[in-house]
């Protein structure tokens, strides 16, 4: 049972890390345009001008 | 587009055949961006624009690619959810005007959008809900982890010391989380109590706070049962429902706000020294002279000082035929100038205009509607007193009748309150509404008000406006014996150069006609090419007997008899099918129009509508709706014009098409996009389905309570049973609600 003494703080800390990451992403505006983000991944970069692609 | 080397746009495009292609508009209005510029803290300047014509991801790519080539712009990003473009630049080395013109040249319409507008508050609230949901989710996950150990420990060999440690850690996580994530419920609950009312938030707040308080007391006295997990999980589930609800309504509001911004038109004022300047409508004073170009909407009430033209008054009066105006005639704000440029002397502004009068009618109507109480709140008014007295009865029963100690009786009573916390009940309505609103949103139907679906479900009468609602507001040539194909070819040749709706109808009827040479347009009268005249009866000098039945044009050529072309306003393509569908469902359908009774009657007969009235003023329409309501009918009003706006406000629920005037859209609960009338019938059908699902959900929630309340009252509930029962009922209710979002459209 003594393992709990460090396992529980570790579990809570990991959870807090996840929460912190989510709140940061929210503040950074990553949830402002969910539809656009879903489609943006499909845009290719411009092909190089010299056509060697 | 080829010239920009961006023709790969066409490969990316996913075309929806029902959407009309965007086309560069020759007469793009120019805007003064200055009031909309936002200085950033780092010295850069930002501008937000609403984008019209944005249909798919390829449009986002196209706009951003074009703007990426624009020198000096630091960032340009299109938000596909809100359909807004935000550009940022350094004030000294970029020309935003040029950038905006480049995007407009692609065929998108851009309008500056005031970021710090009304939806800012809603956006902030939505973010608060999302943060609260994240915190509650984090706490729920961790506490559940600890609780599972405790439950497992009860059948194994966990000692009381370890169990208390688990409870203390749970308390440490739960209490701050409840304090933070519970605010969206506590604040409305306090507000309701302060107003001596009860809403759904009161029993929720009470249950969460009591569960937390009792668990803390249990933990402090080293008792086996703590309900921290139930309290936090409850909050988490409820916040999910609240957040989804706020998000779907927020989206509808944002799209509606964009539609309105696109209509904000600047006014061109002619100063006394002969120079022109662009002013906002708020700055125009009586006595000023305003220029109205052909094709523009008249921004003010006034009188024509110079020029002649035809005005499309459909928005104000519902008449489908344009009215000719010449010097001295009064013009009303909201009408559209069709054929010739006008100079208008402003006679009244602000509160005195016909527009403002209609707005006042709308406002008084909406105050009346605010009295409608949402189903969930009506249930809460019944529910809260019942469960609270049940808890009281439990306490008194255990304490006085069964002889338990005060503390034990109190614990059982609190367990009753926790188990009856209306989690499933609070989710029953919003979950269905979110699923239904999401499905409607994909069809281009925006639900603007929270209770619109509920009110729609109970409708037994549908009242339509004619021009622009049942019809598409465009006249069509009638085929009759009055003219031959060669007459049509000559007339269409003359008409090719005009933007008068009747002339355009002629052009559409004969698209291959050779355009005539040297056509002269006499605004308010007709078209002239040499000796050939095409125009109104009086102007063409036709002295034939017989009153005209509808819109008509006469063609006069030397050496042949005058020919008459008659027109009618065509119904929307699916109007007849939709009306038939509504009648089949047993609804009473009426037609109310400001147009001449003859035209209204003809359309009513064609669509199979038995009850109709013509020549209605806006006030008469509203009065008719009041009369219907007084006779106990629940009315859905569908309308698009300014003259419909008061009636839209007076109806129990109202819909308007997205091309309606802005006031009508504001007054309507539901806005539908597209050329078709089908969304009206579909929305009604979905509203009824949603209503059935809501009732099923309420049934599920009550069944769950009927099962668990006796358990709780008999003192047999443990935290494990509470957690299972609550999660199961919530999941069942949400699962049932999701059915509203499924299924195809007929």
Tab-separated table of N, CA, C and O in Angstrom, chain B residues 53-129:
chain	number	residue	atom	x	y	z
B	53	UNK	N	-20.329	33.688	-49.615
B	53	UNK	CA	-19.976	32.875	-50.771
B	53	UNK	C	-18.949	31.812	-50.447
B	53	UNK	O	-18.465	31.123	-51.327
B	54	UNK	N	-18.624	31.667	-49.172
B	54	UNK	CA	-17.651	30.669	-48.740
B	54	UNK	C	-18.376	29.340	-48.563
B	54	UNK	O	-19.241	29.215	-47.704
B	55	UNK	N	-18.048	28.360	-49.422
B	55	UNK	CA	-18.822	27.119	-49.365
B	55	UNK	C	-18.023	25.923	-48.907
B	55	UNK	O	-18.554	24.998	-48.345
B	56	UNK	N	-16.731	25.880	-49.208
B	56	UNK	CA	-15.982	24.673	-48.865
B	56	UNK	C	-14.554	25.061	-48.558
B	56	UNK	O	-14.160	26.210	-48.651
B	57	UNK	N	-13.780	24.033	-48.212
B	57	UNK	CA	-12.400	24.285	-47.798
B	57	UNK	C	-11.590	24.910	-48.925
B	57	UNK	O	-10.662	25.674	-48.680
B	58	UNK	N	-11.932	24.590	-50.186
B	58	UNK	CA	-11.158	25.142	-51.299
B	58	UNK	C	-11.264	26.658	-51.329
B	58	UNK	O	-10.320	27.351	-51.709
B	59	UNK	N	-12.429	27.191	-50.921
B	59	UNK	CA	-12.575	28.647	-50.886
B	59	UNK	C	-11.611	29.238	-49.863
B	59	UNK	O	-11.000	30.284	-50.104
B	60	UNK	N	-11.470	28.569	-48.727
B	60	UNK	CA	-10.537	29.033	-47.701
B	60	UNK	C	-9.138	29.064	-48.279
B	60	UNK	O	-8.402	30.043	-48.151
B	61	UNK	N	-8.785	27.971	-48.961
B	61	UNK	CA	-7.448	27.864	-49.549
B	61	UNK	C	-7.234	28.973	-50.574
B	61	UNK	O	-6.199	29.622	-50.594
B	62	UNK	N	-8.240	29.205	-51.413
B	62	UNK	CA	-8.114	30.194	-52.481
B	62	UNK	C	-7.896	31.584	-51.905
B	62	UNK	O	-6.973	32.302	-52.295
B	63	UNK	N	-8.738	31.961	-50.946
B	63	UNK	CA	-8.622	33.309	-50.375
B	63	UNK	C	-7.270	33.474	-49.696
B	63	UNK	O	-6.572	34.474	-49.880
B	64	UNK	N	-6.863	32.468	-48.956
B	64	UNK	CA	-5.598	32.601	-48.232
B	64	UNK	C	-4.426	32.618	-49.203
B	64	UNK	O	-3.447	33.324	-48.988
B	65	UNK	N	-4.507	31.835	-50.300
B	65	UNK	CA	-3.417	31.837	-51.271
B	65	UNK	C	-3.300	33.189	-51.951
B	65	UNK	O	-2.197	33.702	-52.180
B	66	UNK	N	-4.443	33.780	-52.316
B	66	UNK	CA	-4.413	35.084	-52.966
B	66	UNK	C	-3.816	36.126	-52.029
B	66	UNK	O	-2.964	36.925	-52.419
B	67	UNK	N	-4.225	36.091	-50.778
B	67	UNK	CA	-3.757	37.108	-49.841
B	67	UNK	C	-2.310	36.872	-49.447
B	67	UNK	O	-1.604	37.812	-49.069
B	68	UNK	N	-1.831	35.624	-49.560
B	68	UNK	CA	-0.437	35.357	-49.240
B	68	UNK	C	0.477	36.071	-50.226
B	68	UNK	O	1.622	36.370	-49.922
B	69	UNK	N	-0.029	36.324	-51.449
B	69	UNK	CA	0.785	37.025	-52.446
B	69	UNK	C	0.717	38.531	-52.289
B	69	UNK	O	1.364	39.260	-53.014
B	70	UNK	N	-0.134	38.974	-51.406
B	70	UNK	CA	-0.328	40.410	-51.237
B	70	UNK	C	0.838	40.962	-50.415
B	70	UNK	O	1.089	40.485	-49.305
B	71	UNK	N	1.604	41.923	-50.938
B	71	UNK	CA	2.762	42.417	-50.178
B	71	UNK	C	2.318	43.147	-48.913
B	71	UNK	O	1.313	43.861	-48.933
B	72	UNK	N	3.066	42.939	-47.858
B	72	UNK	CA	2.825	43.717	-46.654
B	72	UNK	C	1.849	43.103	-45.674
B	72	UNK	O	1.884	43.431	-44.500
B	73	UNK	N	0.986	42.209	-46.137
B	73	UNK	CA	0.053	41.576	-45.210
B	73	UNK	C	0.810	40.565	-44.357
B	73	UNK	O	1.556	39.752	-44.884
B	74	UNK	N	0.637	40.635	-43.061
B	74	UNK	CA	1.402	39.724	-42.214
B	74	UNK	C	0.672	38.414	-42.026
B	74	UNK	O	1.281	37.352	-41.968
B	75	UNK	N	-0.625	38.458	-41.911
B	75	UNK	CA	-1.339	37.189	-41.829
B	75	UNK	C	-2.748	37.385	-42.339
B	75	UNK	O	-3.319	38.477	-42.254
B	76	UNK	N	-3.267	36.328	-42.960
B	76	UNK	CA	-4.637	36.353	-43.435
B	76	UNK	C	-5.180	34.970	-43.176
B	76	UNK	O	-4.639	33.977	-43.642
B	77	UNK	N	-6.210	34.892	-42.377
B	77	UNK	CA	-6.701	33.574	-42.009
B	77	UNK	C	-8.223	33.590	-42.056
B	77	UNK	O	-8.869	34.478	-41.510
B	78	UNK	N	-8.772	32.588	-42.737
B	78	UNK	CA	-10.221	32.473	-42.830
B	78	UNK	C	-10.676	31.472	-41.781
B	78	UNK	O	-10.137	30.373	-41.680
B	79	UNK	N	-11.636	31.866	-40.990
B	79	UNK	CA	-12.237	30.950	-40.034
B	79	UNK	C	-13.452	30.331	-40.699
B	79	UNK	O	-14.432	31.010	-41.013
B	80	UNK	N	-13.384	29.029	-40.943
B	80	UNK	CA	-14.435	28.387	-41.717
B	80	UNK	C	-15.714	28.214	-40.910
B	80	UNK	O	-16.810	28.161	-41.464
B	81	UNK	N	-15.577	28.146	-39.597
B	81	UNK	CA	-16.757	27.956	-38.766
B	81	UNK	C	-17.602	29.216	-38.742
B	81	UNK	O	-18.815	29.160	-38.900
B	82	UNK	N	-16.932	30.353	-38.531
B	82	UNK	CA	-17.687	31.600	-38.423
B	82	UNK	C	-17.787	32.320	-39.757
B	82	UNK	O	-18.438	33.334	-39.843
B	83	UNK	N	-17.099	31.808	-40.809
B	83	UNK	CA	-17.082	32.441	-42.127
B	83	UNK	C	-16.579	33.868	-42.035
B	83	UNK	O	-17.210	34.791	-42.536
B	84	UNK	N	-15.480	34.035	-41.309
B	84	UNK	CA	-14.908	35.376	-41.213
B	84	UNK	C	-13.439	35.330	-41.569
B	84	UNK	O	-12.756	34.349	-41.309
B	85	UNK	N	-12.993	36.419	-42.192
B	85	UNK	CA	-11.600	36.549	-42.592
B	85	UNK	C	-10.958	37.602	-41.705
B	85	UNK	O	-11.528	38.665	-41.473
B	86	UNK	N	-9.763	37.273	-41.202
B	86	UNK	CA	-9.064	38.225	-40.354
B	86	UNK	C	-7.718	38.507	-40.977
B	86	UNK	O	-6.947	37.578	-41.230
B	87	UNK	N	-7.448	39.752	-41.283
B	87	UNK	CA	-6.145	40.091	-41.844
B	87	UNK	C	-5.418	41.030	-40.891
B	87	UNK	O	-6.038	41.853	-40.213
B	88	UNK	N	-4.101	40.865	-40.827
B	88	UNK	CA	-3.256	41.660	-39.941
B	88	UNK	C	-2.117	42.218	-40.769
B	88	UNK	O	-1.546	41.508	-41.600
B	89	UNK	N	-1.803	43.492	-40.592
B	89	UNK	CA	-0.712	44.088	-41.355
B	89	UNK	C	-0.063	45.195	-40.543
B	89	UNK	O	-0.609	45.655	-39.545
B	90	UNK	N	1.165	45.582	-41.026
B	90	UNK	CA	1.847	46.735	-40.443
B	90	UNK	C	1.269	47.970	-41.114
B	90	UNK	O	1.196	48.009	-42.338
B	91	UNK	N	0.868	48.961	-40.354
B	91	UNK	CA	0.162	50.089	-40.972
B	91	UNK	C	0.971	50.791	-42.054
B	91	UNK	O	0.392	51.332	-42.994
B	92	UNK	N	2.336	50.765	-41.954
B	92	UNK	CA	3.081	51.583	-42.916
B	92	UNK	C	3.288	50.903	-44.267
B	92	UNK	O	3.445	51.571	-45.274
B	93	UNK	N	3.287	49.536	-44.322
B	93	UNK	CA	3.685	48.960	-45.598
B	93	UNK	C	2.667	47.994	-46.210
B	93	UNK	O	3.024	47.010	-46.830
B	94	UNK	N	1.407	48.260	-46.032
B	94	UNK	CA	0.440	47.408	-46.714
B	94	UNK	C	-0.784	48.221	-47.100
B	94	UNK	O	-1.058	49.271	-46.517
B	95	UNK	N	-1.498	47.736	-48.090
B	95	UNK	CA	-2.695	48.422	-48.561
B	95	UNK	C	-3.884	47.484	-48.426
B	95	UNK	O	-4.140	46.682	-49.317
B	96	UNK	N	-4.578	47.527	-47.295
B	96	UNK	CA	-5.665	46.569	-47.067
B	96	UNK	C	-6.783	46.722	-48.100
B	96	UNK	O	-7.426	45.745	-48.474
B	97	UNK	N	-6.964	47.942	-48.585
B	97	UNK	CA	-8.018	48.184	-49.566
B	97	UNK	C	-7.787	47.319	-50.803
B	97	UNK	O	-8.699	46.683	-51.321
B	98	UNK	N	-6.527	47.297	-51.235
B	98	UNK	CA	-6.175	46.517	-52.414
B	98	UNK	C	-6.397	45.034	-52.152
B	98	UNK	O	-6.950	44.316	-52.988
B	99	UNK	N	-5.989	44.580	-50.971
B	99	UNK	CA	-6.155	43.171	-50.624
B	99	UNK	C	-7.630	42.792	-50.653
B	99	UNK	O	-8.019	41.746	-51.196
B	100	UNK	N	-8.460	43.665	-50.090
B	100	UNK	CA	-9.894	43.372	-50.049
B	100	UNK	C	-10.461	43.322	-51.459
B	100	UNK	O	-11.253	42.447	-51.807
B	101	UNK	N	-10.000	44.248	-52.322
B	101	UNK	CA	-10.483	44.242	-53.706
B	101	UNK	C	-10.081	42.958	-54.421
B	101	UNK	O	-10.839	42.416	-55.224
B	102	UNK	N	-8.880	42.439	-54.111
B	102	UNK	CA	-8.445	41.200	-54.756
B	102	UNK	C	-9.382	40.049	-54.420
B	102	UNK	O	-9.725	39.236	-55.276
B	103	UNK	N	-9.779	39.964	-53.164
B	103	UNK	CA	-10.674	38.872	-52.768
B	103	UNK	C	-12.051	39.072	-53.388
B	103	UNK	O	-12.686	38.127	-53.856
B	104	UNK	N	-12.494	40.335	-53.439
B	104	UNK	CA	-13.800	40.604	-54.032
B	104	UNK	C	-13.803	40.242	-55.512
B	104	UNK	O	-14.796	39.770	-56.047
B	105	UNK	N	-12.617	40.431	-56.184
B	105	UNK	CA	-12.532	40.113	-57.599
B	105	UNK	C	-12.726	38.619	-57.836
B	105	UNK	O	-13.068	38.192	-58.931
B	106	UNK	N	-12.505	37.808	-56.822
B	106	UNK	CA	-12.731	36.370	-56.950
B	106	UNK	C	-14.218	36.038	-56.886
B	106	UNK	O	-14.614	34.904	-57.153
B	107	UNK	N	-15.028	36.989	-56.468
B	107	UNK	CA	-16.458	36.735	-56.415
B	107	UNK	C	-16.987	36.591	-55.008
B	107	UNK	O	-18.168	36.325	-54.823
B	108	UNK	N	-16.146	36.747	-53.995
B	108	UNK	CA	-16.655	36.696	-52.627
B	108	UNK	C	-17.052	38.097	-52.211
B	108	UNK	O	-16.429	39.069	-52.617
B	109	UNK	N	-18.088	38.179	-51.431
B	109	UNK	CA	-18.467	39.495	-50.930
B	109	UNK	C	-17.917	39.639	-49.524
B	109	UNK	O	-18.086	38.752	-48.683
B	110	UNK	N	-17.261	40.752	-49.270
B	110	UNK	CA	-16.660	40.983	-47.965
B	110	UNK	C	-17.321	42.193	-47.326
B	110	UNK	O	-17.610	43.168	-47.994
B	111	UNK	N	-17.555	42.102	-46.048
B	111	UNK	CA	-18.090	43.231	-45.316
B	111	UNK	C	-17.334	43.347	-44.008
B	111	UNK	O	-17.152	42.336	-43.330
B	112	UNK	N	-16.892	44.550	-43.667
B	112	UNK	CA	-16.217	44.678	-42.374
B	112	UNK	C	-17.137	44.260	-41.246
B	112	UNK	O	-18.341	44.510	-41.285
B	113	UNK	N	-16.567	43.602	-40.290
B	113	UNK	CA	-17.372	43.050	-39.210
B	113	UNK	C	-16.841	43.574	-37.891
B	113	UNK	O	-15.637	43.540	-37.646
B	114	UNK	N	-17.738	44.077	-37.080
B	114	UNK	CA	-17.313	44.623	-35.800
B	114	UNK	C	-17.109	43.482	-34.812
B	114	UNK	O	-18.050	42.845	-34.393
B	115	UNK	N	-15.830	43.224	-34.496
B	115	UNK	CA	-15.518	42.090	-33.633
B	115	UNK	C	-16.110	42.237	-32.249
B	115	UNK	O	-16.569	41.273	-31.646
B	116	UNK	N	-16.024	43.470	-31.723
B	116	UNK	CA	-16.466	43.671	-30.350
B	116	UNK	C	-17.964	43.901	-30.371
B	116	UNK	O	-18.473	44.905	-29.932
B	117	UNK	N	-18.685	42.947	-30.909
B	117	UNK	CA	-20.121	43.102	-31.056
B	117	UNK	C	-20.875	42.339	-30.002
B	117	UNK	O	-20.356	42.003	-28.943
B	118	UNK	N	-22.113	42.048	-30.329
B	118	UNK	CA	-22.995	41.431	-29.352
B	118	UNK	C	-22.574	40.003	-29.046
B	118	UNK	O	-22.780	39.518	-27.940
B	119	UNK	N	-21.980	39.304	-30.022
B	119	UNK	CA	-21.715	37.901	-29.761
B	119	UNK	C	-20.455	37.704	-28.937
B	119	UNK	O	-20.071	36.590	-28.644
B	120	UNK	N	-19.824	38.811	-28.586
B	120	UNK	CA	-18.628	38.694	-27.766
B	120	UNK	C	-18.963	38.079	-26.406
B	120	UNK	O	-18.260	37.221	-25.901
B	121	UNK	N	-20.057	38.530	-25.843
B	121	UNK	CA	-20.492	38.036	-24.539
B	121	UNK	C	-20.779	36.541	-24.620
B	121	UNK	O	-20.363	35.757	-23.768
B	122	UNK	N	-21.475	36.144	-25.687
B	122	UNK	CA	-21.810	34.734	-25.857
B	122	UNK	C	-20.546	33.905	-26.028
B	122	UNK	O	-20.440	32.797	-25.495
B	123	UNK	N	-19.565	34.443	-26.772
B	123	UNK	CA	-18.318	33.716	-26.972
B	123	UNK	C	-17.592	33.519	-25.657
B	123	UNK	O	-17.065	32.441	-25.370
B	124	UNK	N	-17.585	34.573	-24.834
B	124	UNK	CA	-16.904	34.461	-23.538
B	124	UNK	C	-17.571	33.422	-22.671
B	124	UNK	O	-16.923	32.615	-22.013
B	125	UNK	N	-18.900	33.392	-22.694
B	125	UNK	CA	-19.645	32.442	-21.891
B	125	UNK	C	-19.360	31.014	-22.358
B	125	UNK	O	-19.201	30.101	-21.555
B	126	UNK	N	-19.261	30.867	-23.689
B	126	UNK	CA	-18.981	29.552	-24.246
B	126	UNK	C	-17.602	29.057	-23.798
B	126	UNK	O	-17.431	27.895	-23.476
B	127	UNK	N	-16.634	29.982	-23.770
B	127	UNK	CA	-15.290	29.598	-23.329
B	127	UNK	C	-15.282	29.230	-21.867
B	127	UNK	O	-14.602	28.299	-21.452
B	128	UNK	N	-16.030	29.986	-21.072
B	128	UNK	CA	-16.097	29.675	-19.648
B	128	UNK	C	-16.656	28.275	-19.453
B	128	UNK	O	-16.156	27.481	-18.654
B	129	UNK	N	-17.705	27.932	-20.219
B	129	UNK	CA	-18.302	26.604	-20.120
B	129	UNK	C	-17.291	25.534	-20.505
B	129	UNK	O	-17.212	24.483	-19.859
